[in-house]
Amino acid sequence: MDYDEKMKKVCPVCGSSDLYYEVGGYMGMIYHCKNCDYIGALVVEANQEMIDQIREEYESTDDDDVKEDDDNTSE
């Protein structure tokens, strides 16, 4: 990895950098992702390649969930 690459804090679920602090202070920071509603202390510092991989995985998982929901409604 090239250490000159720009690293961003992103959501570990969807790869979005649209995060804000939900709470912070004595117990540490809690982040909230505006894209997928993730709330937690863990964020990932990632370069663009890692962000793309997280987003690809999230989108493929999201598509699978929609397909499963469609299968369940036909019963």
mmCIF file with all atom_site columns, N, CA and C in Angstrom:
data_model
loop_
_atom_site.group_PDB
_atom_site.id
_atom_site.type_symbol
_atom_site.label_atom_id
_atom_site.label_alt_id
_atom_site.label_comp_id
_atom_site.label_asym_id
_atom_site.label_entity_id
_atom_site.label_seq_id
_atom_site.pdbx_PDB_ins_code
_atom_site.Cartn_x
_atom_site.Cartn_y
_atom_site.Cartn_z
_atom_site.occupancy
_atom_site.B_iso_or_equiv
_atom_site.pdbx_formal_charge
_atom_site.auth_seq_id
_atom_site.auth_comp_id
_atom_site.auth_asym_id
_atom_site.auth_atom_id
_atom_site.pdbx_PDB_model_num
ATOM 1   N N  . MET A 1 1  ? 0.848   -1.174  0.000  1.00 0.00 ? 1  MET A N  1
ATOM 2   C CA . MET A 1 1  ? 0.000   0.000   0.000  1.00 0.00 ? 1  MET A CA 1
ATOM 3   C C  . MET A 1 1  ? 0.892   1.235   0.000  1.00 0.00 ? 1  MET A C  1
ATOM 4   N N  . ASP A 1 2  ? 0.508   2.221   -0.785 1.00 0.00 ? 2  ASP A N  1
ATOM 5   C CA . ASP A 1 2  ? 1.239   3.470   -0.865 1.00 0.00 ? 2  ASP A CA 1
ATOM 6   C C  . ASP A 1 2  ? 0.771   4.367   0.278  1.00 0.00 ? 2  ASP A C  1
ATOM 7   N N  . TYR A 1 3  ? 1.681   4.737   1.166  1.00 0.00 ? 3  TYR A N  1
ATOM 8   C CA . TYR A 1 3  ? 1.291   5.519   2.337  1.00 0.00 ? 3  TYR A CA 1
ATOM 9   C C  . TYR A 1 3  ? 0.955   6.964   2.002  1.00 0.00 ? 3  TYR A C  1
ATOM 10  N N  . ASP A 1 4  ? 1.225   7.382   0.757  1.00 0.00 ? 4  ASP A N  1
ATOM 11  C CA . ASP A 1 4  ? 0.848   8.723   0.339  1.00 0.00 ? 4  ASP A CA 1
ATOM 12  C C  . ASP A 1 4  ? -0.616  8.784   -0.082 1.00 0.00 ? 4  ASP A C  1
ATOM 13  N N  . GLU A 1 5  ? -1.253  7.614   -0.208 1.00 0.00 ? 5  GLU A N  1
ATOM 14  C CA . GLU A 1 5  ? -2.662  7.585   -0.582 1.00 0.00 ? 5  GLU A CA 1
ATOM 15  C C  . GLU A 1 5  ? -3.503  8.241   0.501  1.00 0.00 ? 5  GLU A C  1
ATOM 16  N N  . LYS A 1 6  ? -4.563  8.889   0.059  1.00 0.00 ? 6  LYS A N  1
ATOM 17  C CA . LYS A 1 6  ? -5.470  9.529   1.015  1.00 0.00 ? 6  LYS A CA 1
ATOM 18  C C  . LYS A 1 6  ? -6.330  8.464   1.695  1.00 0.00 ? 6  LYS A C  1
ATOM 19  N N  . MET A 1 7  ? -6.288  8.456   3.001  1.00 0.00 ? 7  MET A N  1
ATOM 20  C CA . MET A 1 7  ? -7.093  7.529   3.786  1.00 0.00 ? 7  MET A CA 1
ATOM 21  C C  . MET A 1 7  ? -8.294  8.301   4.333  1.00 0.00 ? 7  MET A C  1
ATOM 22  N N  . LYS A 1 8  ? -9.464  7.664   4.269  1.00 0.00 ? 8  LYS A N  1
ATOM 23  C CA . LYS A 1 8  ? -10.697 8.277   4.763  1.00 0.00 ? 8  LYS A CA 1
ATOM 24  C C  . LYS A 1 8  ? -11.319 7.372   5.811  1.00 0.00 ? 8  LYS A C  1
ATOM 25  N N  . LYS A 1 9  ? -12.026 7.969   6.735  1.00 0.00 ? 9  LYS A N  1
ATOM 26  C CA . LYS A 1 9  ? -12.830 7.192   7.679  1.00 0.00 ? 9  LYS A CA 1
ATOM 27  C C  . LYS A 1 9  ? -14.141 6.872   6.985  1.00 0.00 ? 9  LYS A C  1
ATOM 28  N N  . VAL A 1 10 ? -14.457 5.572   6.926  1.00 0.00 ? 10 VAL A N  1
ATOM 29  C CA . VAL A 1 10 ? -15.681 5.141   6.254  1.00 0.00 ? 10 VAL A CA 1
ATOM 30  C C  . VAL A 1 10 ? -16.435 4.138   7.116  1.00 0.00 ? 10 VAL A C  1
ATOM 31  N N  . CYS A 1 11 ? -17.700 3.985   6.794  1.00 0.00 ? 11 CYS A N  1
ATOM 32  C CA . CYS A 1 11 ? -18.563 3.020   7.466  1.00 0.00 ? 11 CYS A CA 1
ATOM 33  C C  . CYS A 1 11 ? -18.085 1.603   7.144  1.00 0.00 ? 11 CYS A C  1
ATOM 34  N N  . PRO A 1 12 ? -17.967 0.728   8.153  1.00 0.00 ? 12 PRO A N  1
ATOM 35  C CA . PRO A 1 12 ? -17.527 -0.646  7.895  1.00 0.00 ? 12 PRO A CA 1
ATOM 36  C C  . PRO A 1 12 ? -18.591 -1.496  7.202  1.00 0.00 ? 12 PRO A C  1
ATOM 37  N N  . VAL A 1 13 ? -19.834 -1.036  7.169  1.00 0.00 ? 13 VAL A N  1
ATOM 38  C CA . VAL A 1 13 ? -20.919 -1.794  6.550  1.00 0.00 ? 13 VAL A CA 1
ATOM 39  C C  . VAL A 1 13 ? -21.054 -1.470  5.072  1.00 0.00 ? 13 VAL A C  1
ATOM 40  N N  . CYS A 1 14 ? -21.149 -0.166  4.742  1.00 0.00 ? 14 CYS A N  1
ATOM 41  C CA . CYS A 1 14 ? -21.448 0.214   3.356  1.00 0.00 ? 14 CYS A CA 1
ATOM 42  C C  . CYS A 1 14 ? -20.332 0.976   2.661  1.00 0.00 ? 14 CYS A C  1
ATOM 43  N N  . GLY A 1 15 ? -19.306 1.415   3.387  1.00 0.00 ? 15 GLY A N  1
ATOM 44  C CA . GLY A 1 15 ? -18.191 2.130   2.777  1.00 0.00 ? 15 GLY A CA 1
ATOM 45  C C  . GLY A 1 15 ? -18.421 3.619   2.589  1.00 0.00 ? 15 GLY A C  1
ATOM 46  N N  . SER A 1 16 ? -19.520 4.143   3.085  1.00 0.00 ? 16 SER A N  1
ATOM 47  C CA . SER A 1 16 ? -19.819 5.566   2.940  1.00 0.00 ? 16 SER A CA 1
ATOM 48  C C  . SER A 1 16 ? -18.960 6.394   3.892  1.00 0.00 ? 16 SER A C  1
ATOM 49  N N  . SER A 1 17 ? -18.542 7.569   3.425  1.00 0.00 ? 17 SER A N  1
ATOM 50  C CA . SER A 1 17 ? -17.811 8.481   4.304  1.00 0.00 ? 17 SER A CA 1
ATOM 51  C C  . SER A 1 17 ? -18.759 9.506   4.930  1.00 0.00 ? 17 SER A C  1
ATOM 52  N N  . ASP A 1 18 ? -20.052 9.340   4.716  1.00 0.00 ? 18 ASP A N  1
ATOM 53  C CA . ASP A 1 18 ? -21.059 10.251  5.250  1.00 0.00 ? 18 ASP A CA 1
ATOM 54  C C  . ASP A 1 18 ? -21.404 9.836   6.682  1.00 0.00 ? 18 ASP A C  1
ATOM 55  N N  . LEU A 1 19 ? -20.442 10.067  7.586  1.00 0.00 ? 19 LEU A N  1
ATOM 56  C CA . LEU A 1 19 ? -20.560 9.687   8.993  1.00 0.00 ? 19 LEU A CA 1
ATOM 57  C C  . LEU A 1 19 ? -20.637 10.935  9.858  1.00 0.00 ? 19 LEU A C  1
ATOM 58  N N  . TYR A 1 20 ? -21.294 10.835  10.985 1.00 0.00 ? 20 TYR A N  1
ATOM 59  C CA . TYR A 1 20 ? -21.230 11.899  11.978 1.00 0.00 ? 20 TYR A CA 1
ATOM 60  C C  . TYR A 1 20 ? -21.186 11.267  13.362 1.00 0.00 ? 20 TYR A C  1
ATOM 61  N N  . TYR A 1 21 ? -20.739 12.068  14.330 1.00 0.00 ? 21 TYR A N  1
ATOM 62  C CA . TYR A 1 21 ? -20.656 11.577  15.702 1.00 0.00 ? 21 TYR A CA 1
ATOM 63  C C  . TYR A 1 21 ? -22.043 11.536  16.309 1.00 0.00 ? 21 TYR A C  1
ATOM 64  N N  . GLU A 1 22 ? -22.447 10.371  16.739 1.00 0.00 ? 22 GLU A N  1
ATOM 65  C CA . GLU A 1 22 ? -23.721 10.222  17.442 1.00 0.00 ? 22 GLU A CA 1
ATOM 66  C C  . GLU A 1 22 ? -23.530 10.672  18.889 1.00 0.00 ? 22 GLU A C  1
ATOM 67  N N  . VAL A 1 23 ? -22.476 10.186  19.509 1.00 0.00 ? 23 VAL A N  1
ATOM 68  C CA . VAL A 1 23 ? -22.112 10.551  20.870 1.00 0.00 ? 23 VAL A CA 1
ATOM 69  C C  . VAL A 1 23 ? -20.595 10.503  20.954 1.00 0.00 ? 23 VAL A C  1
ATOM 70  N N  . GLY A 1 24 ? -20.051 11.154  21.922 1.00 0.00 ? 24 GLY A N  1
ATOM 71  C CA . GLY A 1 24 ? -18.608 11.105  22.104 1.00 0.00 ? 24 GLY A CA 1
ATOM 72  C C  . GLY A 1 24 ? -18.255 11.565  23.499 1.00 0.00 ? 24 GLY A C  1
ATOM 73  N N  . GLY A 1 25 ? -17.002 11.410  23.823 1.00 0.00 ? 25 GLY A N  1
ATOM 74  C CA . GLY A 1 25 ? -16.561 11.874  25.124 1.00 0.00 ? 25 GLY A CA 1
ATOM 75  C C  . GLY A 1 25 ? -15.934 10.775  25.942 1.00 0.00 ? 25 GLY A C  1
ATOM 76  N N  . TYR A 1 26 ? -16.371 10.651  27.171 1.00 0.00 ? 26 TYR A N  1
ATOM 77  C CA . TYR A 1 26 ? -15.770 9.752   28.140 1.00 0.00 ? 26 TYR A CA 1
ATOM 78  C C  . TYR A 1 26 ? -15.729 8.299   27.665 1.00 0.00 ? 26 TYR A C  1
ATOM 79  N N  . MET A 1 27 ? -16.787 7.832   27.077 1.00 0.00 ? 27 MET A N  1
ATOM 80  C CA . MET A 1 27 ? -16.865 6.432   26.644 1.00 0.00 ? 27 MET A CA 1
ATOM 81  C C  . MET A 1 27 ? -16.319 6.208   25.235 1.00 0.00 ? 27 MET A C  1
ATOM 82  N N  . GLY A 1 28 ? -15.859 7.244   24.587 1.00 0.00 ? 28 GLY A N  1
ATOM 83  C CA . GLY A 1 28 ? -15.356 7.108   23.225 1.00 0.00 ? 28 GLY A CA 1
ATOM 84  C C  . GLY A 1 28 ? -16.381 7.584   22.216 1.00 0.00 ? 28 GLY A C  1
ATOM 85  N N  . MET A 1 29 ? -15.998 7.541   20.960 1.00 0.00 ? 29 MET A N  1
ATOM 86  C CA . MET A 1 29 ? -16.856 8.047   19.900 1.00 0.00 ? 29 MET A CA 1
ATOM 87  C C  . MET A 1 29 ? -17.808 6.966   19.398 1.00 0.00 ? 29 MET A C  1
ATOM 88  N N  . ILE A 1 30 ? -19.020 7.349   19.128 1.00 0.00 ? 30 ILE A N  1
ATOM 89  C CA . ILE A 1 30 ? -20.004 6.487   18.484 1.00 0.00 ? 30 ILE A CA 1
ATOM 90  C C  . ILE A 1 30 ? -20.400 7.189   17.188 1.00 0.00 ? 30 ILE A C  1
ATOM 91  N N  . TYR A 1 31 ? -20.225 6.489   16.082 1.00 0.00 ? 31 TYR A N  1
ATOM 92  C CA . TYR A 1 31 ? -20.503 7.060   14.767 1.00 0.00 ? 31 TYR A CA 1
ATOM 93  C C  . TYR A 1 31 ? -21.857 6.591   14.253 1.00 0.00 ? 31 TYR A C  1
ATOM 94  N N  . HIS A 1 32 ? -22.460 7.417   13.402 1.00 0.00 ? 32 HIS A N  1
ATOM 95  C CA . HIS A 1 32 ? -23.727 7.085   12.752 1.00 0.00 ? 32 HIS A CA 1
ATOM 96  C C  . HIS A 1 32 ? -23.533 7.313   11.258 1.00 0.00 ? 32 HIS A C  1
ATOM 97  N N  . CYS A 1 33 ? -23.831 6.301   10.463 1.00 0.00 ? 33 CYS A N  1
ATOM 98  C CA . CYS A 1 33 ? -23.726 6.395   9.009  1.00 0.00 ? 33 CYS A CA 1
ATOM 99  C C  . CYS A 1 33 ? -25.073 6.855   8.459  1.00 0.00 ? 33 CYS A C  1
ATOM 100 N N  . LYS A 1 34 ? -25.064 7.929   7.692  1.00 0.00 ? 34 LYS A N  1
ATOM 101 C CA . LYS A 1 34 ? -26.306 8.447   7.112  1.00 0.00 ? 34 LYS A CA 1
ATOM 102 C C  . LYS A 1 34 ? -26.797 7.574   5.963  1.00 0.00 ? 34 LYS A C  1
ATOM 103 N N  . ASN A 1 35 ? -25.915 6.771   5.383  1.00 0.00 ? 35 ASN A N  1
ATOM 104 C CA . ASN A 1 35 ? -26.284 5.954   4.230  1.00 0.00 ? 35 ASN A CA 1
ATOM 105 C C  . ASN A 1 35 ? -27.026 4.676   4.630  1.00 0.00 ? 35 ASN A C  1
ATOM 106 N N  . CYS A 1 36 ? -26.498 3.935   5.621  1.00 0.00 ? 36 CYS A N  1
ATOM 107 C CA . CYS A 1 36 ? -27.090 2.633   5.964  1.00 0.00 ? 36 CYS A CA 1
ATOM 108 C C  . CYS A 1 36 ? -27.602 2.566   7.402  1.00 0.00 ? 36 CYS A C  1
ATOM 109 N N  . ASP A 1 37 ? -27.493 3.665   8.143  1.00 0.00 ? 37 ASP A N  1
ATOM 110 C CA . ASP A 1 37 ? -27.945 3.759   9.537  1.00 0.00 ? 37 ASP A CA 1
ATOM 111 C C  . ASP A 1 37 ? -27.128 2.924   10.517 1.00 0.00 ? 37 ASP A C  1
ATOM 112 N N  . TYR A 1 38 ? -25.912 2.530   10.119 1.00 0.00 ? 38 TYR A N  1
ATOM 113 C CA . TYR A 1 38 ? -25.002 1.858   11.053 1.00 0.00 ? 38 TYR A CA 1
ATOM 114 C C  . TYR A 1 38 ? -24.719 2.797   12.212 1.00 0.00 ? 38 TYR A C  1
ATOM 115 N N  . ILE A 1 39 ? -24.717 2.269   13.424 1.00 0.00 ? 39 ILE A N  1
ATOM 116 C CA . ILE A 1 39 ? -24.319 3.018   14.608 1.00 0.00 ? 39 ILE A CA 1
ATOM 117 C C  . ILE A 1 39 ? -23.335 2.152   15.373 1.00 0.00 ? 39 ILE A C  1
ATOM 118 N N  . GLY A 1 40 ? -22.131 2.683   15.615 1.00 0.00 ? 40 GLY A N  1
ATOM 119 C CA . GLY A 1 40 ? -21.142 1.918   16.347 1.00 0.00 ? 40 GLY A CA 1
ATOM 120 C C  . GLY A 1 40 ? -19.841 2.674   16.515 1.00 0.00 ? 40 GLY A C  1
ATOM 121 N N  . ALA A 1 41 ? -18.945 2.096   17.282 1.00 0.00 ? 41 ALA A N  1
ATOM 122 C CA . ALA A 1 41 ? -17.664 2.727   17.565 1.00 0.00 ? 41 ALA A CA 1
ATOM 123 C C  . ALA A 1 41 ? -16.625 2.455   16.482 1.00 0.00 ? 41 ALA A C  1
ATOM 124 N N  . LEU A 1 42 ? -16.844 1.422   15.698 1.00 0.00 ? 42 LEU A N  1
ATOM 125 C CA . LEU A 1 42 ? -15.864 1.025   14.694 1.00 0.00 ? 42 LEU A CA 1
ATOM 126 C C  . LEU A 1 42 ? -16.082 1.771   13.387 1.00 0.00 ? 42 LEU A C  1
ATOM 127 N N  . VAL A 1 43 ? -15.029 2.430   12.905 1.00 0.00 ? 43 VAL A N  1
ATOM 128 C CA . VAL A 1 43 ? -15.001 2.950   11.548 1.00 0.00 ? 43 VAL A CA 1
ATOM 129 C C  . VAL A 1 43 ? -13.709 2.447   10.923 1.00 0.00 ? 43 VAL A C  1
ATOM 130 N N  . VAL A 1 44 ? -13.664 2.422   9.614  1.00 0.00 ? 44 VAL A N  1
ATOM 131 C CA . VAL A 1 44 ? -12.507 1.900   8.903  1.00 0.00 ? 44 VAL A CA 1
ATOM 132 C C  . VAL A 1 44 ? -11.781 3.058   8.240  1.00 0.00 ? 44 VAL A C  1
ATOM 133 N N  . GLU A 1 45 ? -10.453 3.124   8.426  1.00 0.00 ? 45 GLU A N  1
ATOM 134 C CA . GLU A 1 45 ? -9.651  4.074   7.665  1.00 0.00 ? 45 GLU A CA 1
ATOM 135 C C  . GLU A 1 45 ? -9.194  3.341   6.422  1.00 0.00 ? 45 GLU A C  1
ATOM 136 N N  . ALA A 1 46 ? -9.693  3.775   5.268  1.00 0.00 ? 46 ALA A N  1
ATOM 137 C CA . ALA A 1 46 ? -9.489  3.014   4.041  1.00 0.00 ? 46 ALA A CA 1
ATOM 138 C C  . ALA A 1 46 ? -9.060  3.914   2.891  1.00 0.00 ? 46 ALA A C  1
ATOM 139 N N  . ASN A 1 47 ? -8.295  3.313   1.965  1.00 0.00 ? 47 ASN A N  1
ATOM 140 C CA . ASN A 1 47 ? -7.983  4.005   0.719  1.00 0.00 ? 47 ASN A CA 1
ATOM 141 C C  . ASN A 1 47 ? -9.109  3.707   -0.268 1.00 0.00 ? 47 ASN A C  1
ATOM 142 N N  . GLN A 1 48 ? -9.029  4.267   -1.468 1.00 0.00 ? 48 GLN A N  1
ATOM 143 C CA . GLN A 1 48 ? -10.124 4.128   -2.425 1.00 0.00 ? 48 GLN A CA 1
ATOM 144 C C  . GLN A 1 48 ? -10.362 2.674   -2.821 1.00 0.00 ? 48 GLN A C  1
ATOM 145 N N  . GLU A 1 49 ? -9.307  1.885   -2.950 1.00 0.00 ? 49 GLU A N  1
ATOM 146 C CA . GLU A 1 49 ? -9.462  0.473   -3.319 1.00 0.00 ? 49 GLU A CA 1
ATOM 147 C C  . GLU A 1 49 ? -10.260 -0.288  -2.257 1.00 0.00 ? 49 GLU A C  1
ATOM 148 N N  . MET A 1 50 ? -9.942  -0.054  -0.985 1.00 0.00 ? 50 MET A N  1
ATOM 149 C CA . MET A 1 50 ? -10.661 -0.717  0.097  1.00 0.00 ? 50 MET A CA 1
ATOM 150 C C  . MET A 1 50 ? -12.116 -0.253  0.158  1.00 0.00 ? 50 MET A C  1
ATOM 151 N N  . ILE A 1 51 ? -12.333 1.037   -0.065 1.00 0.00 ? 51 ILE A N  1
ATOM 152 C CA . ILE A 1 51 ? -13.696 1.580   -0.059 1.00 0.00 ? 51 ILE A CA 1
ATOM 153 C C  . ILE A 1 51 ? -14.528 0.914   -1.144 1.00 0.00 ? 51 ILE A C  1
ATOM 154 N N  . ASP A 1 52 ? -13.945 0.778   -2.333 1.00 0.00 ? 52 ASP A N  1
ATOM 155 C CA . ASP A 1 52 ? -14.657 0.136   -3.445 1.00 0.00 ? 52 ASP A CA 1
ATOM 156 C C  . ASP A 1 52 ? -15.027 -1.304  -3.108 1.00 0.00 ? 52 ASP A C  1
ATOM 157 N N  . GLN A 1 53 ? -14.126 -2.030  -2.439 1.00 0.00 ? 53 GLN A N  1
ATOM 158 C CA . GLN A 1 53 ? -14.403 -3.420  -2.060 1.00 0.00 ? 53 GLN A CA 1
ATOM 159 C C  . GLN A 1 53 ? -15.531 -3.502  -1.033 1.00 0.00 ? 53 GLN A C  1
ATOM 160 N N  . ILE A 1 54 ? -15.526 -2.605  -0.056 1.00 0.00 ? 54 ILE A N  1
ATOM 161 C CA . ILE A 1 54 ? -16.588 -2.592  0.960  1.00 0.00 ? 54 ILE A CA 1
ATOM 162 C C  . ILE A 1 54 ? -17.930 -2.296  0.300  1.00 0.00 ? 54 ILE A C  1
ATOM 163 N N  . ARG A 1 55 ? -17.954 -1.305  -0.583 1.00 0.00 ? 55 ARG A N  1
ATOM 164 C CA . ARG A 1 55 ? -19.209 -0.933  -1.263 1.00 0.00 ? 55 ARG A CA 1
ATOM 165 C C  . ARG A 1 55 ? -19.719 -2.061  -2.145 1.00 0.00 ? 55 ARG A C  1
ATOM 166 N N  . GLU A 1 56 ? -18.801 -2.721  -2.857 1.00 0.00 ? 56 GLU A N  1
ATOM 167 C CA . GLU A 1 56 ? -19.199 -3.836  -3.724 1.00 0.00 ? 56 GLU A CA 1
ATOM 168 C C  . GLU A 1 56 ? -19.831 -4.958  -2.903 1.00 0.00 ? 56 GLU A C  1
ATOM 169 N N  . GLU A 1 57 ? -19.218 -5.291  -1.776 1.00 0.00 ? 57 GLU A N  1
ATOM 170 C CA . GLU A 1 57 ? -19.750 -6.336  -0.898 1.00 0.00 ? 57 GLU A CA 1
ATOM 171 C C  . GLU A 1 57 ? -21.114 -5.927  -0.332 1.00 0.00 ? 57 GLU A C  1
ATOM 172 N N  . TYR A 1 58 ? -21.236 -4.673  0.079  1.00 0.00 ? 58 TYR A N  1
ATOM 173 C CA . TYR A 1 58 ? -22.503 -4.180  0.631  1.00 0.00 ? 58 TYR A CA 1
ATOM 174 C C  . TYR A 1 58 ? -23.611 -4.243  -0.414 1.00 0.00 ? 58 TYR A C  1
ATOM 175 N N  . GLU A 1 59 ? -23.310 -3.803  -1.626 1.00 0.00 ? 59 GLU A N  1
ATOM 176 C CA . GLU A 1 59 ? -24.321 -3.803  -2.684 1.00 0.00 ? 59 GLU A CA 1
ATOM 177 C C  . GLU A 1 59 ? -24.734 -5.216  -3.062 1.00 0.00 ? 59 GLU A C  1
ATOM 178 N N  . SER A 1 60 ? -23.790 -6.156  -3.091 1.00 0.00 ? 60 SER A N  1
ATOM 179 C CA . SER A 1 60 ? -24.150 -7.536  -3.433 1.00 0.00 ? 60 SER A CA 1
ATOM 180 C C  . SER A 1 60 ? -24.967 -8.175  -2.309 1.00 0.00 ? 60 SER A C  1
ATOM 181 N N  . THR A 1 61 ? -24.660 -7.866  -1.072 1.00 0.00 ? 61 THR A N  1
ATOM 182 C CA . THR A 1 61 ? -25.426 -8.371  0.067  1.00 0.00 ? 61 THR A CA 1
ATOM 183 C C  . THR A 1 61 ? -26.816 -7.755  0.073  1.00 0.00 ? 61 THR A C  1
ATOM 184 N N  . ASP A 1 62 ? -26.908 -6.479  -0.223 1.00 0.00 ? 62 ASP A N  1
ATOM 185 C CA . ASP A 1 62 ? -28.191 -5.780  -0.264 1.00 0.00 ? 62 ASP A CA 1
ATOM 186 C C  . ASP A 1 62 ? -29.085 -6.369  -1.351 1.00 0.00 ? 62 ASP A C  1
ATOM 187 N N  . ASP A 1 63 ? -28.526 -6.692  -2.514 1.00 0.00 ? 63 ASP A N  1
ATOM 188 C CA . ASP A 1 63 ? -29.288 -7.317  -3.594 1.00 0.00 ? 63 ASP A CA 1
ATOM 189 C C  . ASP A 1 63 ? -29.799 -8.689  -3.175 1.00 0.00 ? 63 ASP A C  1
ATOM 190 N N  . ASP A 1 64 ? -28.977 -9.465  -2.463 1.00 0.00 ? 64 ASP A N  1
ATOM 191 C CA . ASP A 1 64 ? -29.378 -10.794 -1.993 1.00 0.00 ? 64 ASP A CA 1
ATOM 192 C C  . ASP A 1 64 ? -30.538 -10.689 -1.010 1.00 0.00 ? 64 ASP A C  1
ATOM 193 N N  . ASP A 1 65 ? -30.509 -9.677  -0.125 1.00 0.00 ? 65 ASP A N  1
ATOM 194 C CA . ASP A 1 65 ? -31.581 -9.486  0.847  1.00 0.00 ? 65 ASP A CA 1
ATOM 195 C C  . ASP A 1 65 ? -32.901 -9.177  0.146  1.00 0.00 ? 65 ASP A C  1
ATOM 196 N N  . VAL A 1 66 ? -32.859 -8.358  -0.885 1.00 0.00 ? 66 VAL A N  1
ATOM 197 C CA . VAL A 1 66 ? -34.074 -8.011  -1.626 1.00 0.00 ? 66 VAL A CA 1
ATOM 198 C C  . VAL A 1 66 ? -34.633 -9.250  -2.301 1.00 0.00 ? 66 VAL A C  1
ATOM 199 N N  . LYS A 1 67 ? -33.764 -10.070 -2.885 1.00 0.00 ? 67 LYS A N  1
ATOM 200 C CA . LYS A 1 67 ? -34.202 -11.290 -3.551 1.00 0.00 ? 67 LYS A CA 1
ATOM 201 C C  . LYS A 1 67 ? -34.853 -12.240 -2.546 1.00 0.00 ? 67 LYS A C  1
ATOM 202 N N  . GLU A 1 68 ? -34.244 -12.400 -1.361 1.00 0.00 ? 68 GLU A N  1
ATOM 203 C CA . GLU A 1 68 ? -34.808 -13.276 -0.336 1.00 0.00 ? 68 GLU A CA 1
ATOM 204 C C  . GLU A 1 68 ? -36.165 -12.761 0.120  1.00 0.00 ? 68 GLU A C  1
ATOM 205 N N  . ASP A 1 69 ? -36.323 -11.446 0.271  1.00 0.00 ? 69 ASP A N  1
ATOM 206 C CA . ASP A 1 69 ? -37.607 -10.874 0.670  1.00 0.00 ? 69 ASP A CA 1
ATOM 207 C C  . ASP A 1 69 ? -38.667 -11.163 -0.382 1.00 0.00 ? 69 ASP A C  1
ATOM 208 N N  . ASP A 1 70 ? -38.306 -11.059 -1.659 1.00 0.00 ? 70 ASP A N  1
ATOM 209 C CA . ASP A 1 70 ? -39.247 -11.356 -2.741 1.00 0.00 ? 70 ASP A CA 1
ATOM 210 C C  . ASP A 1 70 ? -39.669 -12.818 -2.706 1.00 0.00 ? 70 ASP A C  1
ATOM 211 N N  . ASP A 1 71 ? -38.723 -13.711 -2.425 1.00 0.00 ? 71 ASP A N  1
ATOM 212 C CA . ASP A 1 71 ? -39.030 -15.141 -2.347 1.00 0.00 ? 71 ASP A CA 1
ATOM 213 C C  . ASP A 1 71 ? -39.986 -15.440 -1.195 1.00 0.00 ? 71 ASP A C  1
ATOM 214 N N  . ASN A 1 72 ? -39.829 -14.761 -0.080 1.00 0.00 ? 72 ASN A N  1
ATOM 215 C CA . ASN A 1 72 ? -40.663 -15.006 1.100  1.00 0.00 ? 72 ASN A CA 1
ATOM 216 C C  . ASN A 1 72 ? -42.081 -14.468 0.936  1.00 0.00 ? 72 ASN A C  1
ATOM 217 N N  . THR A 1 73 ? -42.273 -13.436 0.133  1.00 0.00 ? 73 THR A N  1
ATOM 218 C CA . THR A 1 73 ? -43.606 -12.858 -0.011 1.00 0.00 ? 73 THR A CA 1
ATOM 219 C C  . THR A 1 73 ? -44.507 -13.689 -0.901 1.00 0.00 ? 73 THR A C  1
ATOM 220 N N  . SER A 1 74 ? -43.940 -14.589 -1.700 1.00 0.00 ? 74 SER A N  1
ATOM 221 C CA . SER A 1 74 ? -44.757 -15.394 -2.608 1.00 0.00 ? 74 SER A CA 1
ATOM 222 C C  . SER A 1 74 ? -45.373 -16.609 -1.922 1.00 0.00 ? 74 SER A C  1
ATOM 223 N N  . GLU A 1 75 ? -45.004 -16.865 -0.691 1.00 0.00 ? 75 GLU A N  1
ATOM 224 C CA . GLU A 1 75 ? -45.521 -18.036 0.030  1.00 0.00 ? 75 GLU A CA 1
ATOM 225 C C  . GLU A 1 75 ? -46.899 -17.806 0.566  1.00 0.00 ? 75 GLU A C  1
#
